[in-house]
Short mmCIF file of C-alpha atoms in Angstrom, two decimals:
data_model
loop_
_atom_site.label_atom_id
_atom_site.label_comp_id
_atom_site.label_asym_id
_atom_site.label_seq_id
_atom_site.Cartn_x
_atom_site.Cartn_y
_atom_site.Cartn_z
CA MET B 919 -4.90 -13.04 27.10
CA THR B 920 -2.90 -11.68 30.04
CA THR B 921 -3.16 -8.10 31.26
CA GLY B 922 0.29 -7.38 29.88
CA GLN B 923 -0.60 -8.71 26.44
CA ALA B 924 -3.81 -6.72 26.40
CA SER B 925 -1.89 -3.54 27.23
CA LEU B 926 0.60 -4.27 24.48
CA LEU B 927 -2.09 -4.88 21.89
CA GLU B 928 -4.11 -1.83 22.85
CA ALA B 929 -0.95 0.23 22.52
CA LEU B 930 -0.19 -1.27 19.12
CA PHE B 931 -3.58 -0.47 17.69
CA SER B 932 -3.79 2.98 19.21
CA LEU B 933 -0.93 4.07 16.97
CA GLY B 934 -3.36 4.82 14.17
CA GLN B 935 -5.41 7.29 16.20
CA SER B 936 -5.59 11.01 15.62
CA PRO B 937 -2.72 13.12 17.01
CA ASN B 938 -5.22 14.99 19.18
CA SER B 939 -6.83 11.88 20.61
CA PRO B 940 -6.22 11.54 24.35
CA SER B 941 -4.48 8.45 25.63
CA GLN B 942 -7.01 6.06 27.13
CA HIS B 943 -4.73 3.11 27.82
CA PRO B 944 -3.30 2.04 31.14
CA HIS B 945 0.42 2.02 31.71
CA LEU B 946 2.25 -1.08 30.60
CA ASP B 947 2.49 -3.64 33.33
CA SER B 948 5.51 -5.78 34.00
CA ASN B 949 3.91 -8.81 32.35
CA LEU B 950 4.65 -7.38 28.90
CA ARG B 951 8.32 -8.20 28.93
CA ALA B 952 7.64 -11.42 30.76
CA ASN B 953 5.31 -12.50 27.99
CA SER B 954 7.54 -11.38 25.13
CA SER B 955 11.08 -12.24 24.19
CA LEU B 956 11.50 -8.74 22.75
CA THR B 957 12.15 -5.66 24.85
CA LEU B 958 12.59 -2.04 23.86
CA SER B 959 16.37 -2.31 24.04
CA SER B 960 16.42 -5.58 22.10
CA ASN B 961 14.20 -4.01 19.49
CA LEU B 962 16.60 -1.12 19.13
CA SER B 963 19.68 -3.29 19.06
CA ASN B 964 18.29 -5.09 16.03
CA ILE B 965 17.70 -1.92 14.02
CA GLU B 966 20.31 -1.81 11.29
CA MET B 967 21.22 1.86 11.00
CA GLN B 968 24.27 1.84 8.82
CA ASP B 969 25.41 -0.68 6.23
CA ASP B 970 24.66 -3.92 8.11
CA VAL B 971 21.55 -4.59 6.05
CA GLN B 972 21.27 -2.90 2.69
CA THR B 973 19.35 -3.44 -0.48
CA SER B 974 21.21 -5.08 -3.29
CA GLU B 975 21.21 -1.81 -5.21
CA ASP B 976 22.91 1.47 -4.48
CA GLU B 977 19.66 3.40 -4.48
CA ASP B 978 19.44 4.40 -0.81
CA GLU B 979 21.58 7.50 -1.20
CA ASP B 980 18.69 9.68 -0.05
CA PRO B 981 18.97 12.36 -2.75
CA GLU B 982 16.13 14.36 -1.20
CA GLY B 983 17.63 14.41 2.30
CA VAL B 984 14.70 12.63 3.95
CA VAL B 985 16.76 11.23 6.82
CA SER B 986 18.34 14.57 7.67
CA THR B 987 14.90 16.18 7.62
CA ILE B 988 13.54 13.76 10.20
CA CYS B 989 16.65 13.34 12.33
CA ARG B 990 20.41 13.71 12.49
CA VAL B 991 22.37 10.60 11.64
CA PRO B 992 23.16 9.12 15.08
CA VAL B 993 26.65 8.19 16.17
CA LEU B 994 25.61 7.06 19.64
CA ASP B 995 25.40 3.52 20.98
CA LYS B 996 22.21 2.16 19.47
CA THR B 997 21.86 -0.48 22.22
CA ALA B 998 21.55 2.15 24.96
CA GLU B 999 17.91 2.80 25.84
CA GLY B 1000 18.69 6.47 26.41
CA ASN B 1001 19.39 6.77 22.69
CA ALA B 1002 16.06 5.21 21.73
CA LEU B 1003 14.43 8.31 20.25
CA PRO B 1004 17.13 9.24 17.70
CA PHE B 1005 17.41 5.64 16.54
CA LEU B 1006 13.64 5.34 16.19
CA LEU B 1007 13.57 8.56 14.19
CA GLN B 1008 16.24 7.32 11.82
CA SER B 1009 14.56 3.97 11.41
CA TYR B 1010 11.28 5.61 10.47
CA ALA B 1011 13.20 7.91 8.13
CA THR B 1012 14.71 4.83 6.46
CA TRP B 1013 11.27 3.28 6.11
CA ILE B 1014 9.79 6.41 4.54
CA ARG B 1015 12.76 6.97 2.25
CA ARG B 1016 12.39 3.46 0.85
CA MET B 1017 8.63 3.13 0.69
CA ALA B 1018 6.97 6.54 0.33
CA PHE B 1019 6.13 7.91 -3.10
CA GLU B 1020 6.77 11.51 -2.03
CA PRO B 1021 8.90 11.02 1.13
CA LEU B 1022 9.65 14.69 1.80
CA LYS B 1023 5.96 15.35 2.31
CA MET B 1024 5.77 12.49 4.82
CA THR B 1025 8.68 13.59 7.01
CA HIS B 1026 6.77 15.87 9.37
CA ILE B 1027 3.98 13.32 9.70
CA ALA B 1028 6.55 10.68 10.67
CA ARG B 1029 8.30 12.94 13.18
CA ASP B 1030 5.02 13.87 14.85
CA PHE B 1031 3.97 10.23 14.94
CA VAL B 1032 7.19 9.09 16.64
CA PHE B 1033 7.32 12.00 19.11
CA ARG B 1034 3.67 11.62 20.08
CA HIS B 1035 3.81 7.90 20.82
CA PHE B 1036 7.32 7.88 22.26
CA ALA B 1037 6.14 10.34 24.92
CA ASP B 1038 2.99 8.34 25.62
CA ARG B 1039 3.90 5.19 27.58
CA GLU B 1040 6.26 2.26 27.57
CA ALA B 1041 3.91 0.05 25.57
CA SER B 1042 3.78 2.63 22.80
CA ARG B 1043 7.57 2.94 22.79
CA TRP B 1044 7.89 -0.84 22.59
CA ILE B 1045 5.54 -0.98 19.62
CA LEU B 1046 7.27 1.97 17.97
CA ALA B 1047 10.51 0.02 18.11
CA LEU B 1048 8.79 -3.09 16.75
CA LEU B 1049 7.27 -1.21 13.82
CA ALA B 1050 10.50 0.71 13.24
CA ASN B 1051 12.51 -2.51 13.08
CA ILE B 1052 10.21 -4.11 10.55
CA GLY B 1053 9.73 -0.92 8.57
CA SER B 1054 13.46 -0.26 8.30
CA LYS B 1055 14.04 -3.80 6.98
CA ILE B 1056 11.40 -3.62 4.26
CA GLY B 1057 13.31 -3.57 1.01
CA THR B 1058 16.37 -5.38 2.37
CA THR B 1059 17.67 -8.74 1.22
CA GLU B 1060 16.85 -10.18 4.66
CA PHE B 1061 13.12 -9.73 4.14
CA ALA B 1062 13.32 -10.39 0.41
CA GLN B 1063 14.74 -13.85 1.14
CA GLY B 1064 11.72 -14.58 3.34
CA LYS B 1065 13.79 -15.26 6.47
CA ASN B 1066 11.77 -15.68 9.64
CA ASP B 1067 12.03 -12.53 11.73
CA PRO B 1068 10.97 -12.50 15.41
CA MET B 1069 9.77 -8.92 15.05
CA LEU B 1070 7.37 -9.88 12.26
CA SER B 1071 6.25 -12.92 14.23
CA ALA B 1072 5.42 -10.66 17.18
CA LEU B 1073 3.43 -8.37 14.92
CA GLN B 1074 1.56 -11.29 13.37
CA TYR B 1075 0.81 -12.72 16.83
CA ALA B 1076 -0.54 -9.38 17.97
CA SER B 1077 -2.77 -9.12 14.92
CA GLU B 1078 -4.23 -12.59 15.53
CA LEU B 1079 -5.25 -11.75 19.10
CA TRP B 1080 -6.86 -8.38 18.52
CA THR B 1081 -9.40 -6.97 16.08
CA ARG B 1082 -8.09 -3.42 15.77
CA PRO B 1083 -4.96 -3.56 13.62
CA SER B 1084 -3.47 -0.15 12.94
CA ARG B 1085 -2.92 1.02 9.40
CA GLN B 1086 0.84 0.61 9.90
CA THR B 1087 0.30 -3.07 10.70
CA MET B 1088 -1.77 -3.64 7.58
CA VAL B 1089 0.68 -1.84 5.32
CA ILE B 1090 3.61 -3.88 6.69
CA HIS B 1091 1.76 -7.15 6.15
CA PHE B 1092 0.87 -6.09 2.61
CA PHE B 1093 4.59 -5.99 1.78
CA VAL B 1094 6.02 -8.92 3.74
CA SER B 1095 3.26 -11.42 4.55
CA PRO B 1096 1.29 -13.97 2.54
CA VAL B 1097 -1.80 -12.54 0.86
CA ASN B 1098 -4.07 -14.63 3.11
CA ASP B 1099 -2.75 -12.72 6.14
CA VAL B 1100 -3.53 -9.40 4.46
CA VAL B 1101 -7.06 -10.59 3.72
CA THR B 1102 -7.53 -11.65 7.34
CA LEU B 1103 -6.30 -8.31 8.69
CA ARG B 1104 -8.56 -6.46 6.28
CA GLN B 1105 -11.57 -8.41 7.54
CA GLU B 1106 -10.66 -8.08 11.21
CA ALA B 1107 -10.31 -4.32 10.95
CA ALA B 1108 -13.60 -3.92 9.09
CA PRO B 1109 -15.99 -3.57 12.09
CA ILE B 1110 -13.86 -0.86 13.69
CA PHE B 1111 -13.51 0.98 10.39
CA ARG B 1112 -17.28 0.98 9.89
CA GLN B 1113 -17.91 2.11 13.45
CA LEU B 1114 -15.63 5.12 13.01
CA CYS B 1115 -17.00 6.11 9.60
CA PRO B 1116 -19.58 8.91 9.57
CA GLY B 1117 -23.15 8.03 8.66
CA PRO B 1118 -25.50 5.17 9.58
CA SER B 1119 -23.80 1.81 10.05
CA ASP B 1120 -26.22 0.03 7.73
CA GLY B 1121 -25.82 2.47 4.84
CA ALA B 1122 -23.28 2.99 2.11
CA ILE B 1123 -20.13 4.94 2.97
CA ASP B 1124 -19.87 8.38 1.38
CA LEU B 1125 -16.41 7.96 -0.11
CA GLN B 1126 -15.84 11.55 -1.12
CA ALA B 1127 -16.76 12.71 2.40
CA LEU B 1128 -14.46 10.05 3.84
CA LEU B 1129 -11.56 11.47 1.83
CA HIS B 1130 -11.95 14.65 3.90
CA HIS B 1131 -11.96 12.79 7.23
CA PRO B 1132 -9.21 13.93 9.65
CA LEU B 1133 -8.34 10.32 10.56
CA VAL B 1134 -5.85 9.19 7.93
CA CYS B 1135 -6.30 5.57 9.03
CA LEU B 1136 -9.90 5.62 7.78
CA ARG B 1137 -8.89 6.98 4.40
CA GLN B 1138 -6.10 4.43 4.13
CA TYR B 1139 -8.34 1.52 5.07
CA ALA B 1140 -10.83 2.48 2.34
CA HIS B 1141 -7.92 2.84 -0.08
CA ILE B 1142 -6.68 -0.67 0.75
CA ASP B 1143 -10.16 -2.19 0.66
CA ILE B 1144 -10.89 -0.76 -2.79
CA LEU B 1145 -7.56 -1.28 -4.55
CA PHE B 1146 -6.93 -4.72 -3.03
CA SER B 1147 -10.39 -5.78 -4.21
CA VAL B 1148 -9.64 -4.46 -7.69
CA ILE B 1149 -6.30 -6.31 -7.86
CA MET B 1150 -7.67 -9.60 -6.52
CA ASP B 1151 -11.10 -9.29 -8.20
CA PHE B 1152 -13.19 -9.95 -5.12
CA PRO B 1153 -15.91 -7.75 -3.58
CA THR B 1154 -15.11 -4.77 -1.40
CA LEU B 1155 -16.06 -5.29 2.23
CA PHE B 1156 -18.27 -2.21 2.17
CA GLN B 1157 -20.56 -0.46 -0.24
CA TYR B 1158 -19.21 2.97 -1.11
CA ASP B 1159 -21.45 5.76 -2.29
CA VAL B 1160 -19.95 7.50 -5.31
CA ALA B 1161 -21.61 9.42 -8.11
CA SER B 1162 -22.54 7.30 -11.10
CA PRO B 1163 -20.69 8.01 -14.36
CA GLY B 1164 -22.09 11.01 -16.15
CA SER B 1165 -23.78 12.51 -13.07
CA GLN B 1166 -20.90 14.87 -12.27
CA PRO B 1167 -19.22 17.54 -14.38
CA LEU B 1168 -16.08 16.31 -16.05
CA HIS B 1169 -13.84 18.95 -14.51
CA LEU B 1170 -12.89 18.48 -10.88
CA ASP B 1171 -14.67 20.67 -8.39
CA ASN B 1172 -12.74 22.74 -5.84
CA GLN B 1173 -13.35 20.16 -3.12
CA MET B 1174 -11.69 17.38 -5.11
CA VAL B 1175 -8.76 19.60 -6.06
CA GLU B 1176 -8.29 20.40 -2.38
CA ILE B 1177 -8.19 16.70 -1.54
CA GLN B 1178 -5.62 16.08 -4.25
CA GLY B 1179 -3.44 18.95 -3.11
CA ASN B 1180 -3.20 17.66 0.45
CA ASN B 1181 -3.30 13.92 -0.03
CA CYS B 1182 -0.98 11.99 2.24
CA LEU B 1183 -2.13 8.69 0.71
CA GLN B 1184 -0.76 9.78 -2.65
CA TRP B 1185 2.45 10.89 -0.94
CA LEU B 1186 2.72 7.42 0.59
CA HIS B 1187 1.48 5.09 -2.18
CA GLY B 1188 1.45 7.18 -5.33
CA THR B 1189 -2.25 6.56 -5.94
CA PRO B 1190 -4.34 9.75 -6.21
CA ASP B 1191 -7.77 10.03 -4.61
CA GLN B 1192 -9.23 10.83 -8.02
CA LEU B 1193 -8.22 7.36 -9.14
CA THR B 1194 -9.62 5.74 -6.00
CA LEU B 1195 -12.98 7.34 -6.75
CA LEU B 1196 -12.84 6.17 -10.35
CA PHE B 1197 -11.96 2.60 -9.40
CA THR B 1198 -14.76 2.60 -6.84
CA LYS B 1199 -17.32 3.54 -9.49
CA MET B 1200 -16.04 0.92 -11.91
CA LYS B 1201 -15.68 -1.76 -9.23
CA SER B 1202 -19.26 -1.13 -8.10
CA MET B 1203 -20.54 -1.71 -11.62
CA ARG B 1204 -18.56 -4.92 -12.01
CA GLN B 1205 -19.50 -6.12 -8.52
CA ASN B 1206 -23.21 -5.55 -9.21
CA GLY B 1207 -23.07 -7.12 -12.67
CA LEU B 1208 -24.09 -3.92 -14.45
CA ALA B 1209 -23.34 -3.62 -18.15
CA PRO B 1210 -22.22 -0.10 -19.07
CA THR B 1211 -23.93 1.84 -21.80
CA THR B 1212 -21.97 3.57 -24.53
CA GLU B 1213 -22.59 6.86 -22.74
CA MET B 1214 -21.26 5.48 -19.44
CA VAL B 1215 -18.09 4.21 -21.09
CA ALA B 1216 -17.54 7.58 -22.76
CA SER B 1217 -18.04 9.32 -19.41
CA PHE B 1218 -15.51 7.04 -17.72
CA GLU B 1219 -13.03 7.65 -20.52
CA ASP B 1220 -13.42 11.40 -20.11
CA GLU B 1221 -12.87 11.15 -16.35
CA ILE B 1222 -9.71 9.12 -16.88
CA ARG B 1223 -8.38 11.67 -19.34
CA GLU B 1224 -9.22 14.44 -16.87
CA LEU B 1225 -6.99 12.94 -14.15
CA GLN B 1226 -4.75 15.75 -12.98
CA PRO B 1227 -1.00 15.32 -13.65
CA PHE B 1228 1.14 14.80 -10.58
CA ASN B 1229 3.31 17.72 -9.51
CA SER B 1230 6.31 16.50 -7.52
CA SER B 1231 7.98 18.72 -4.94
CA SER B 1232 11.37 17.09 -5.53
CA SER B 1233 14.29 19.03 -6.96
CA GLU B 1234 15.74 15.78 -8.36
CA SER B 1235 14.84 15.56 -12.05
CA PHE B 1236 14.99 11.74 -12.09
CA LEU B 1237 12.49 11.49 -9.24
CA VAL B 1238 10.20 14.05 -10.84
CA ILE B 1239 10.17 12.02 -14.05
CA VAL B 1240 9.61 8.71 -12.23
CA ARG B 1241 6.67 10.10 -10.27
CA PHE B 1242 5.14 11.59 -13.39
CA VAL B 1243 5.49 8.26 -15.22
CA VAL B 1244 3.89 6.37 -12.32
CA GLN B 1245 0.91 8.72 -12.48
CA GLU B 1246 0.59 8.26 -16.25
CA CYS B 1247 0.83 4.48 -15.88
CA TRP B 1248 -2.09 4.61 -13.45
CA ARG B 1249 -4.07 6.38 -16.17
CA GLN B 1250 -3.49 3.43 -18.54
CA VAL B 1251 -4.38 0.99 -15.74
CA ALA B 1252 -7.73 2.75 -15.41
CA PHE B 1253 -8.37 2.37 -19.14
CA VAL B 1254 -7.50 -1.34 -19.04
CA TYR B 1255 -9.72 -1.95 -16.01
CA LEU B 1256 -12.59 -0.10 -17.69
CA TYR B 1257 -12.32 -2.10 -20.91
CA MET B 1258 -11.56 -5.55 -19.46
CA ALA B 1259 -13.26 -5.62 -16.04
CA VAL B 1260 -16.28 -3.39 -16.72
CA CYS B 1261 -16.87 -3.78 -20.47
CA GLY B 1262 -15.72 -7.42 -20.70
CA ASP B 1263 -13.11 -6.98 -23.44
CA PRO B 1264 -10.50 -9.74 -23.88
CA SER B 1265 -6.82 -8.90 -23.73
CA ASN B 1266 -6.49 -8.83 -27.52
CA SER B 1267 -9.20 -6.22 -28.15
CA PRO B 1268 -7.96 -3.09 -29.97
CA ARG B 1269 -8.63 -0.64 -27.14
CA VAL B 1270 -7.01 -2.87 -24.52
CA LYS B 1271 -3.97 -3.32 -26.76
CA GLN B 1272 -3.78 0.44 -27.28
CA ALA B 1273 -3.80 1.18 -23.54
CA PHE B 1274 -1.20 -1.50 -22.90
CA LYS B 1275 0.99 -0.13 -25.68
CA HIS B 1276 1.06 3.30 -24.01
CA PHE B 1277 1.85 1.66 -20.67
CA ALA B 1278 4.66 -0.46 -22.14
CA LYS B 1279 6.32 2.60 -23.65
CA LEU B 1280 6.20 4.41 -20.31
CA LEU B 1281 7.56 1.39 -18.45
CA GLN B 1282 10.34 0.87 -20.97
CA GLY B 1283 11.49 4.46 -20.53
CA ILE B 1284 12.23 3.99 -16.82
CA LYS B 1285 15.24 1.94 -15.77
CA PRO B 1286 14.30 -0.93 -13.41
CA GLY B 1287 15.22 -0.39 -9.79
CA ARG B 1288 13.83 -0.30 -6.29
CA SER B 1289 12.75 3.35 -6.32
CA PRO B 1290 10.47 3.24 -9.37
CA ASP B 1291 9.47 -0.42 -9.14
CA GLU B 1292 8.07 -0.10 -5.60
CA PHE B 1293 5.34 2.05 -7.08
CA PHE B 1294 4.89 -0.04 -10.20
CA ARG B 1295 4.01 -3.08 -8.07
CA MET B 1296 0.23 -2.58 -8.05
CA ILE B 1297 0.33 -1.11 -11.55
CA VAL B 1298 1.97 -4.14 -13.17
CA LEU B 1299 -0.31 -6.53 -11.28
CA LEU B 1300 -3.32 -4.71 -12.71
CA MET B 1301 -1.79 -4.54 -16.20
CA ALA B 1302 -0.78 -8.22 -16.24
CA PRO B 1303 -4.15 -9.49 -17.58
CA ALA B 1304 -3.70 -7.18 -20.59
CA ALA B 1305 -0.24 -8.57 -21.42
CA HIS B 1306 -0.94 -10.58 -24.55
CA ARG B 1307 2.51 -10.99 -26.08
CA LYS B 1308 5.31 -13.09 -24.60
CA ARG B 1309 7.71 -10.13 -24.55
CA ASP B 1310 5.26 -7.98 -22.62
CA ARG B 1311 4.70 -10.74 -20.07
CA GLU B 1312 8.44 -11.16 -19.60
CA ASN B 1313 8.82 -7.45 -18.88
CA ILE B 1314 6.04 -7.54 -16.29
CA TRP B 1315 7.38 -10.71 -14.68
CA ARG B 1316 10.86 -9.19 -14.47
CA ARG B 1317 9.57 -6.02 -12.81
CA LEU B 1318 7.85 -8.08 -10.13
CA VAL B 1319 10.45 -10.76 -9.50
CA GLU B 1320 13.61 -8.66 -9.63
CA LEU B 1321 12.32 -5.93 -7.33
CA TYR B 1322 15.06 -6.40 -4.73
CA THR B 1323 17.51 -9.14 -5.62
CA PRO B 1324 17.48 -11.52 -8.59
CA GLY B 1325 15.02 -14.35 -8.02
CA ARG B 1326 14.00 -13.17 -4.54
CA ILE B 1327 10.83 -11.28 -3.70
CA PHE B 1328 8.58 -10.77 -0.72
CA GLN B 1329 6.10 -13.47 0.21
CA ALA B 1330 3.14 -11.27 -0.73
CA SER B 1331 4.60 -10.58 -4.17
CA ARG B 1332 5.43 -14.26 -4.70
CA ASN B 1333 1.81 -15.20 -4.02
CA LEU B 1334 0.50 -12.62 -6.47
CA VAL B 1335 3.04 -13.52 -9.16
CA SER B 1336 1.86 -17.12 -8.91
CA VAL B 1337 -1.69 -15.95 -9.59
CA VAL B 1338 -0.49 -14.03 -12.66
CA GLU B 1339 1.50 -16.99 -13.96
CA ASP B 1340 -1.53 -19.24 -13.52
CA TYR B 1341 -3.95 -17.23 -15.65
CA TRP B 1342 -1.30 -16.63 -18.30
CA GLY B 1343 -0.65 -20.37 -18.46
CA ARG B 1344 -4.32 -21.36 -18.54
CA ALA B 1345 -5.18 -18.90 -21.31
CA ASP B 1346 -2.24 -20.10 -23.40
CA ALA B 1347 -3.11 -23.76 -22.83
CA GLU B 1348 -6.68 -23.10 -23.97
CA GLY B 1349 -5.53 -21.05 -26.96
CA ARG B 1350 -7.50 -17.93 -26.05
CA PRO B 1351 -6.91 -14.36 -24.85
CA ILE B 1352 -7.19 -13.49 -21.16
CA VAL B 1353 -10.44 -12.14 -19.75
CA TRP B 1354 -10.72 -10.39 -16.39
CA SER B 1355 -12.62 -13.25 -14.75
CA ASP B 1356 -9.43 -15.32 -15.13
CA VAL B 1357 -7.99 -13.32 -12.22
CA ALA B 1358 -10.62 -14.61 -9.78
CA VAL B 1359 -10.30 -18.18 -11.06
CA SER B 1360 -6.52 -18.17 -10.55
CA ARG B 1361 -6.86 -16.48 -7.17
CA MET B 1362 -9.06 -19.34 -5.99
CA ARG B 1363 -6.78 -21.98 -7.55
CA ILE B 1364 -3.54 -20.59 -6.09
CA LEU B 1365 -4.58 -18.86 -2.87
CA GLY B 1366 -7.84 -20.59 -2.02
CA ILE B 1367 -9.57 -17.30 -1.28
#
């Protein structure tokens, strides 16, 4: 690796550091642009600020005013390097507006992120433009069609050469790259994550303490490790220390309420920390082959019922309803995972069918579209094993496949849909209901991982 490439990659992966962390990277040397076909100005010239690249739906009207909160809509020449900052701000605003569950609560975080790294050094500005380009295109037909994008290729190349991918890199790959690439990034980032986590390196990670950690990138990595392992039914990369079911009072303590009230991961993904803790407990039992007692199951059920309802800050009634429904769907996901993955129920058991029935009613009450379906993505993947009837499967398939334009979805989603279709087909061919172990079998058959 050349000196210029090393500077570029260090800059890329420093973007996840704390706002108060001092810059420890040398200034970008001239080899960067010599070794890359993309410069800051070329990055900016490719950012589509107006109507050049739009989603197929008219849902980017920004009813909450996210863009205006982060920046003023620019009217300057976007190819001029002197206008880099306003264009970067708008591009990040576009990204957040499309992808964040509670975008208004992410606006100040995004502004601080852009200002901090734009003022740092040329390498950081270059990477900001790279991330902004890719982020602003997520959700557009260009990415949905799977077209090769030089910006994404540059990001993938950077990730292959370095072992410290930032959380922004991992999130982008989760949406637009094959699942195998996401798995690779997750593994490459693991040693750095463990090194930065508090506690002895050979011990279990105190998850509840980690949720208080000032570095958001650590919280987000744990979030990805746990939920991705739940979706794909493979082991987490780390052992997380959480209280066993029944060892804690059912009502949330003040510390957990504080986490929930200031949870940027929920603002971004729509998944509350309470749920991450619950999934970690259940995943640990499944991973260790532990059969739950009746008392354990009852304790889990009580914890799921005790999940706090989501209070949206939006003044838009539609968005408030959507966010509430997403939260309630996660509650039913937790029930299904408990019954199928932990207890071993098949998809046609009465309690699985009851949880799916509640979920189906919630899903049916929300009109399909980019805004709600972005946050149903993980939900429907986790509910798919419980879909026993043909009509229910068609509804889930439609929510996944028609997320952006008819018949076109991101590469990551296409991979995961193929896994779902495989275990549905196998169970039908064998004349039996689906069991949770079918997920792992289909994952190996389709993805080879």
